[in-house]
Amino acid sequence: SMLYPSMMFRLNNIDPVKAGEAWRTIPALMEKAEAAGEHRFPRKAAIVRPQRSQIEWRVNFTQLARPDGAAINGLEADDLTRGEIEGRRQVVEAFNFLRTVPGFENSYIVDLPPQLGIRETRRVIGGHMLSGEDVLGCGSFDDSIGVNGWPIESHVAGDVIFTFPPIPQSRGFNELPYRMLVPEGIDNLLVAGRCASMTHDGQSAARVSGACFAMGEAAGTAAALALDGNASPRHIDVGTLQSRLRHHGAFIGRDQVVPEGL
Ligand SMILES: Cc1cc2nc3c(=O)[nH]c(=O)nc-3n(C[C@H](O)[C@H](O)[C@H](O)COP(=O)(O)OP(=O)(O)OC[C@H]3O[C@@H](n4cnc5c(N)ncnc54)[C@H](O)[C@@H]3O)c2cc1C
């Protein structure tokens, strides 16, 4: 089963003082509401967070499944239709519950996404498939083009499970090899983002935006190098790619000093 998709939404008109650190208390309130038979939720581990303007919060609360309980398949039109309809229904249910949370009484839905959020479908197979072991073992690669600091985030039936590398015993991030971006079976193509070469577990971590930014910058820089040298992306000089990325301020791990806060 692939990672379950979600229909995100944003709420506005929240009282920031009254809401306080509601992101910490909401999971316990959900448990209470379920035990009292007042609400049923598609998953535990709701992620409800204030935005830069504290009256607005974003809500990652829903989980979309097929009738048999497996994840909605983002490659199937019928599944996607079901996800759009069921996602909106779950948003309304989540909203009805959230209006009972102190500080959220007068909130309203600002927007729904134009499309259901799909976390995982197809990926290419490159010279290396980033794995769960690479993430949990803080893997290092000679051809690193960036890093990922996000843990394994498994969207499984009814829950979201985060598995972190051991911190502080480890540095807490893994390097991303250039080979993830270079498909094995086809030349003159670079694949960056959530469809790069990763296993199911590896993708559940490195699909997030930080790692996708790093892969995108590396793919763009590699494409320019390939054009300059009249070479295919597979045959560019990775050392030159790495020094260009560093020159532009990228953190690629290796022997670089870890930036403060990472
Ligand atoms: C519900 C949900 C919640 C998430 N929450 C978080 C989070 O809190 N933090 C986090 O870091 N990550 C989060 N992620 C993960 C992250 O947002 C994505 O994995 C990441 O944005 C993927 O980046 P990408 O560049 O691979 O794809 P995308 O960001 O989807 O970019 C692909 C782009 O290509 C465009 N496109 C598609 N087809 C064409 C075409 N034929 N021609 C031109 N353009 C085209 C699309 O419009 C899109 O803009 C979440 C994902 C989901 C689904």
GROMACS .gro file of C-alpha atoms in nm, residues 33-252:
model
  220
   33ALA     CA    1  -1.431   1.305   2.130
   34GLU     CA    2  -1.397   0.957   1.978
   35ALA     CA    3  -1.437   0.786   2.316
   36ALA     CA    4  -1.752   0.992   2.378
   37GLY     CA    5  -1.886   0.881   2.039
   38GLU     CA    6  -1.912   1.244   1.925
   39HIS     CA    7  -1.673   1.220   1.629
   40ARG     CA    8  -1.490   0.959   1.424
   41PHE     CA    9  -1.158   1.041   1.262
   42PRO     CA   10  -0.992   0.880   0.960
   43ARG     CA   11  -0.651   0.890   1.132
   44LYS     CA   12  -0.469   0.980   1.452
   45ALA     CA   13  -0.179   1.228   1.446
   46ALA     CA   14  -0.360   1.530   1.307
   47ILE     CA   15  -0.119   1.812   1.220
   48VAL     CA   16  -0.288   2.145   1.292
   49ARG     CA   17  -0.048   2.440   1.296
   50PRO     CA   18  -0.060   2.821   1.300
   51GLN     CA   19   0.068   3.002   0.992
   52ARG     CA   20   0.277   3.318   0.995
   53SER     CA   21  -0.041   3.510   1.075
   54GLN     CA   22  -0.153   3.342   1.395
   55ILE     CA   23  -0.524   3.379   1.317
   56GLU     CA   24  -0.478   3.134   1.031
   57TRP     CA   25  -0.398   2.764   1.082
   58ARG     CA   26  -0.334   2.487   0.834
   59VAL     CA   27  -0.496   2.152   0.887
   60ASN     CA   28  -0.352   1.815   0.782
   61PHE     CA   29  -0.620   1.590   0.925
   62THR     CA   30  -0.767   1.366   0.657
   63GLN     CA   31  -0.676   1.028   0.510
   64LEU     CA   32  -0.823   0.890   0.190
   65ALA     CA   33  -0.879   0.519   0.139
   66ARG     CA   34  -1.050   0.285  -0.106
   67PRO     CA   35  -1.353   0.088   0.009
   68ASP     CA   36  -1.118  -0.204   0.093
   69GLY     CA   37  -0.911   0.022   0.321
   70ALA     CA   38  -0.604   0.046   0.095
   71ALA     CA   39  -0.465   0.389   0.008
   72ILE     CA   40  -0.629   0.582  -0.276
   73ASN     CA   41  -0.416   0.515  -0.583
   74GLY     CA   42  -0.317   0.842  -0.749
   75LEU     CA   43  -0.279   0.664  -1.084
   76GLU     CA   44  -0.646   0.560  -1.101
   77ALA     CA   45  -0.907   0.812  -1.218
   78ASP     CA   46  -1.188   0.645  -1.021
   79ASP     CA   47  -0.978   0.650  -0.705
   80LEU     CA   48  -0.896   1.018  -0.755
   81THR     CA   49  -1.266   1.102  -0.796
   82ARG     CA   50  -1.349   0.912  -0.479
   83GLY     CA   51  -1.064   1.097  -0.301
   84GLU     CA   52  -1.194   1.439  -0.407
   85ILE     CA   53  -1.546   1.364  -0.283
   86GLU     CA   54  -1.451   1.179   0.035
   87GLY     CA   55  -1.174   1.433   0.108
   88ARG     CA   56  -1.423   1.720   0.111
   89ARG     CA   57  -1.657   1.519   0.333
   90GLN     CA   58  -1.372   1.453   0.578
   91VAL     CA   59  -1.279   1.822   0.576
   92VAL     CA   60  -1.631   1.918   0.683
   93GLU     CA   61  -1.623   1.657   0.962
   94ALA     CA   62  -1.280   1.775   1.079
   95PHE     CA   63  -1.401   2.135   1.072
   96ASN     CA   64  -1.707   2.047   1.284
   97PHE     CA   65  -1.476   1.895   1.543
   98LEU     CA   66  -1.218   2.177   1.532
   99ARG     CA   67  -1.491   2.434   1.601
  100THR     CA   68  -1.522   2.269   1.945
  101VAL     CA   69  -1.153   2.341   2.025
  102PRO     CA   70  -1.103   2.654   2.241
  103GLY     CA   71  -1.004   2.945   2.017
  104PHE     CA   72  -1.151   2.783   1.703
  105GLU     CA   73  -1.520   2.850   1.778
  106ASN     CA   74  -1.555   3.128   1.518
  107SER     CA   75  -1.313   2.990   1.261
  108TYR     CA   76  -1.407   2.932   0.900
  109ILE     CA   77  -1.254   2.742   0.608
  110VAL     CA   78  -1.046   2.975   0.391
  111ASP     CA   79  -0.962   2.729   0.119
  112LEU     CA   80  -0.942   2.373   0.002
  113PRO     CA   81  -0.671   2.259  -0.241
  114PRO     CA   82  -0.759   2.248  -0.613
  115GLN     CA   83  -0.662   1.880  -0.610
  116LEU     CA   84  -0.627   1.600  -0.360
  117GLY     CA   85  -0.270   1.582  -0.217
  118ILE     CA   86  -0.099   1.267  -0.348
  119ARG     CA   87   0.212   1.168  -0.155
  120GLU     CA   88   0.333   0.872  -0.354
  121THR     CA   89   0.290   0.708  -0.694
  122ARG     CA   90   0.551   0.609  -0.954
  123ARG     CA   91   0.924   0.671  -0.925
  124VAL     CA   92   1.215   0.617  -1.159
  125ILE     CA   93   1.487   0.364  -1.086
  126GLY     CA   94   1.823   0.538  -1.084
  127GLY     CA   95   2.179   0.435  -1.002
  128HIS     CA   96   2.083   0.443  -0.632
  129MET     CA   97   1.741   0.411  -0.470
  130LEU     CA   98   1.740   0.612  -0.150
  131SER     CA   99   1.617   0.370   0.118
  132GLY     CA  100   1.478   0.379   0.470
  133GLU     CA  101   1.817   0.251   0.592
  134ASP     CA  102   1.988   0.546   0.421
  135VAL     CA  103   1.755   0.783   0.608
  136LEU     CA  104   1.778   0.616   0.950
  137GLY     CA  105   2.153   0.551   0.910
  138CYS     CA  106   2.218   0.912   0.793
  139GLY     CA  107   2.373   0.778   0.472
  140SER     CA  108   2.673   0.944   0.305
  141PHE     CA  109   2.741   0.941  -0.069
  142ASP     CA  110   3.047   1.054  -0.270
  143ASP     CA  111   2.812   1.206  -0.528
  144SER     CA  112   2.597   1.395  -0.276
  145ILE     CA  113   2.406   1.693  -0.419
  146GLY     CA  114   2.212   1.795  -0.107
  147VAL     CA  115   2.071   1.662   0.217
  148ASN     CA  116   1.743   1.548   0.368
  149GLY     CA  117   1.674   1.613   0.735
  150TRP     CA  118   1.320   1.472   0.749
  151PRO     CA  119   1.246   1.139   0.919
  152ILE     CA  120   1.050   0.848   0.774
  153GLU     CA  121   0.689   0.968   0.773
  154SER     CA  122   0.467   0.666   0.715
  155HIS     CA  123   0.107   0.745   0.630
  156VAL     CA  124  -0.037   0.404   0.719
  157ALA     CA  125  -0.399   0.301   0.769
  158GLY     CA  126  -0.545   0.518   1.046
  159ASP     CA  127  -0.219   0.681   1.152
  160VAL     CA  128   0.099   0.870   1.066
  161ILE     CA  129   0.416   0.721   1.213
  162PHE     CA  130   0.738   0.920   1.232
  163THR     CA  131   1.067   0.728   1.265
  164PHE     CA  132   1.374   0.941   1.333
  165PRO     CA  133   1.744   0.860   1.308
  166PRO     CA  134   1.891   0.838   1.658
  167ILE     CA  135   1.951   1.196   1.776
  168PRO     CA  136   2.188   1.318   1.923
  169GLN     CA  137   2.395   1.002   1.858
  170SER     CA  138   2.377   1.074   1.484
  171ARG     CA  139   2.386   1.396   1.280
  172GLY     CA  140   2.016   1.347   1.196
  173PHE     CA  141   2.028   1.395   0.816
  174ASN     CA  142   2.126   1.193   0.512
  175GLU     CA  143   2.297   1.298   0.192
  176LEU     CA  144   2.117   1.268  -0.143
  177PRO     CA  145   2.324   1.103  -0.419
  178TYR     CA  146   2.319   1.248  -0.772
  179ARG     CA  147   2.241   0.893  -0.895
  180MET     CA  148   1.887   0.932  -0.751
  181LEU     CA  149   1.816   1.184  -1.026
  182VAL     CA  150   1.959   0.990  -1.320
  183PRO     CA  151   1.730   0.712  -1.450
  184GLU     CA  152   1.897   0.385  -1.542
  185GLY     CA  153   1.694   0.306  -1.851
  186ILE     CA  154   1.694   0.635  -2.043
  187ASP     CA  155   1.950   0.900  -2.138
  188ASN     CA  156   1.916   1.278  -2.134
  189LEU     CA  157   1.664   1.286  -1.853
  190LEU     CA  158   1.689   1.407  -1.494
  191VAL     CA  159   1.412   1.334  -1.243
  192ALA     CA  160   1.392   1.551  -0.931
  193GLY     CA  161   1.137   1.558  -0.650
  194ARG     CA  162   0.903   1.297  -0.512
  195CYS     CA  163   0.938   1.083  -0.827
  196ALA     CA  164   1.320   1.049  -0.798
  197SER     CA  165   1.479   0.709  -0.732
  198MET     CA  166   1.373   0.604  -0.380
  199THR     CA  167   1.222   0.302  -0.209
  200HIS     CA  168   0.882   0.333  -0.038
  201ASP     CA  169   1.046   0.410   0.300
  202GLY     CA  170   1.313   0.638   0.156
  203GLN     CA  171   1.049   0.832  -0.036
  204SER     CA  172   0.834   0.874   0.274
  205ALA     CA  173   1.118   1.094   0.409
  206ALA     CA  174   1.290   1.261   0.113
  207ARG     CA  175   0.966   1.351  -0.071
  208VAL     CA  176   0.922   1.656   0.152
  209SER     CA  177   0.986   2.003   0.019
  210GLY     CA  178   1.338   2.059   0.164
  211ALA     CA  179   1.485   1.757  -0.014
  212CYS     CA  180   1.282   1.835  -0.329
  213PHE     CA  181   1.430   2.188  -0.340
  214ALA     CA  182   1.780   2.039  -0.315
  215MET     CA  183   1.712   1.782  -0.589
  216GLY     CA  184   1.556   2.046  -0.816
  217GLU     CA  185   1.851   2.281  -0.781
  218ALA     CA  186   2.094   1.997  -0.848
  219ALA     CA  187   1.899   1.875  -1.153
  220GLY     CA  188   1.890   2.226  -1.302
  221THR     CA  189   2.260   2.280  -1.241
  222ALA     CA  190   2.343   1.935  -1.382
  223ALA     CA  191   2.137   2.006  -1.695
  224ALA     CA  192   2.331   2.329  -1.752
  225LEU     CA  193   2.660   2.143  -1.706
  226ALA     CA  194   2.551   1.872  -1.950
  227LEU     CA  195   2.468   2.135  -2.212
  228ASP     CA  196   2.796   2.323  -2.154
  229GLY     CA  197   3.000   2.005  -2.193
  230ASN     CA  198   2.786   1.845  -2.466
  231ALA     CA  199   2.754   1.539  -2.240
  232SER     CA  200   2.453   1.342  -2.119
  233PRO     CA  201   2.358   1.399  -1.751
  234ARG     CA  202   2.497   1.054  -1.669
  235HIS     CA  203   2.843   1.158  -1.784
  236ILE     CA  204   2.888   1.503  -1.634
  237ASP     CA  205   3.168   1.561  -1.385
  238VAL     CA  206   2.997   1.528  -1.048
  239GLY     CA  207   3.284   1.709  -0.870
  240THR     CA  208   3.215   2.018  -1.083
  241LEU     CA  209   2.841   1.986  -1.009
  242GLN     CA  210   2.913   1.972  -0.635
  243SER     CA  211   3.142   2.277  -0.640
  244ARG     CA  212   2.886   2.476  -0.841
  245LEU     CA  213   2.613   2.387  -0.595
  246ARG     CA  214   2.833   2.488  -0.300
  247HIS     CA  215   2.930   2.809  -0.476
  248HIS     CA  216   2.559   2.895  -0.497
  249GLY     CA  217   2.516   2.831  -0.125
  250ALA     CA  218   2.380   2.475  -0.126
  251PHE     CA  219   2.457   2.251   0.170
  252ILE     CA  220   2.551   1.912   0.029
   0.00000   0.00000   0.00000
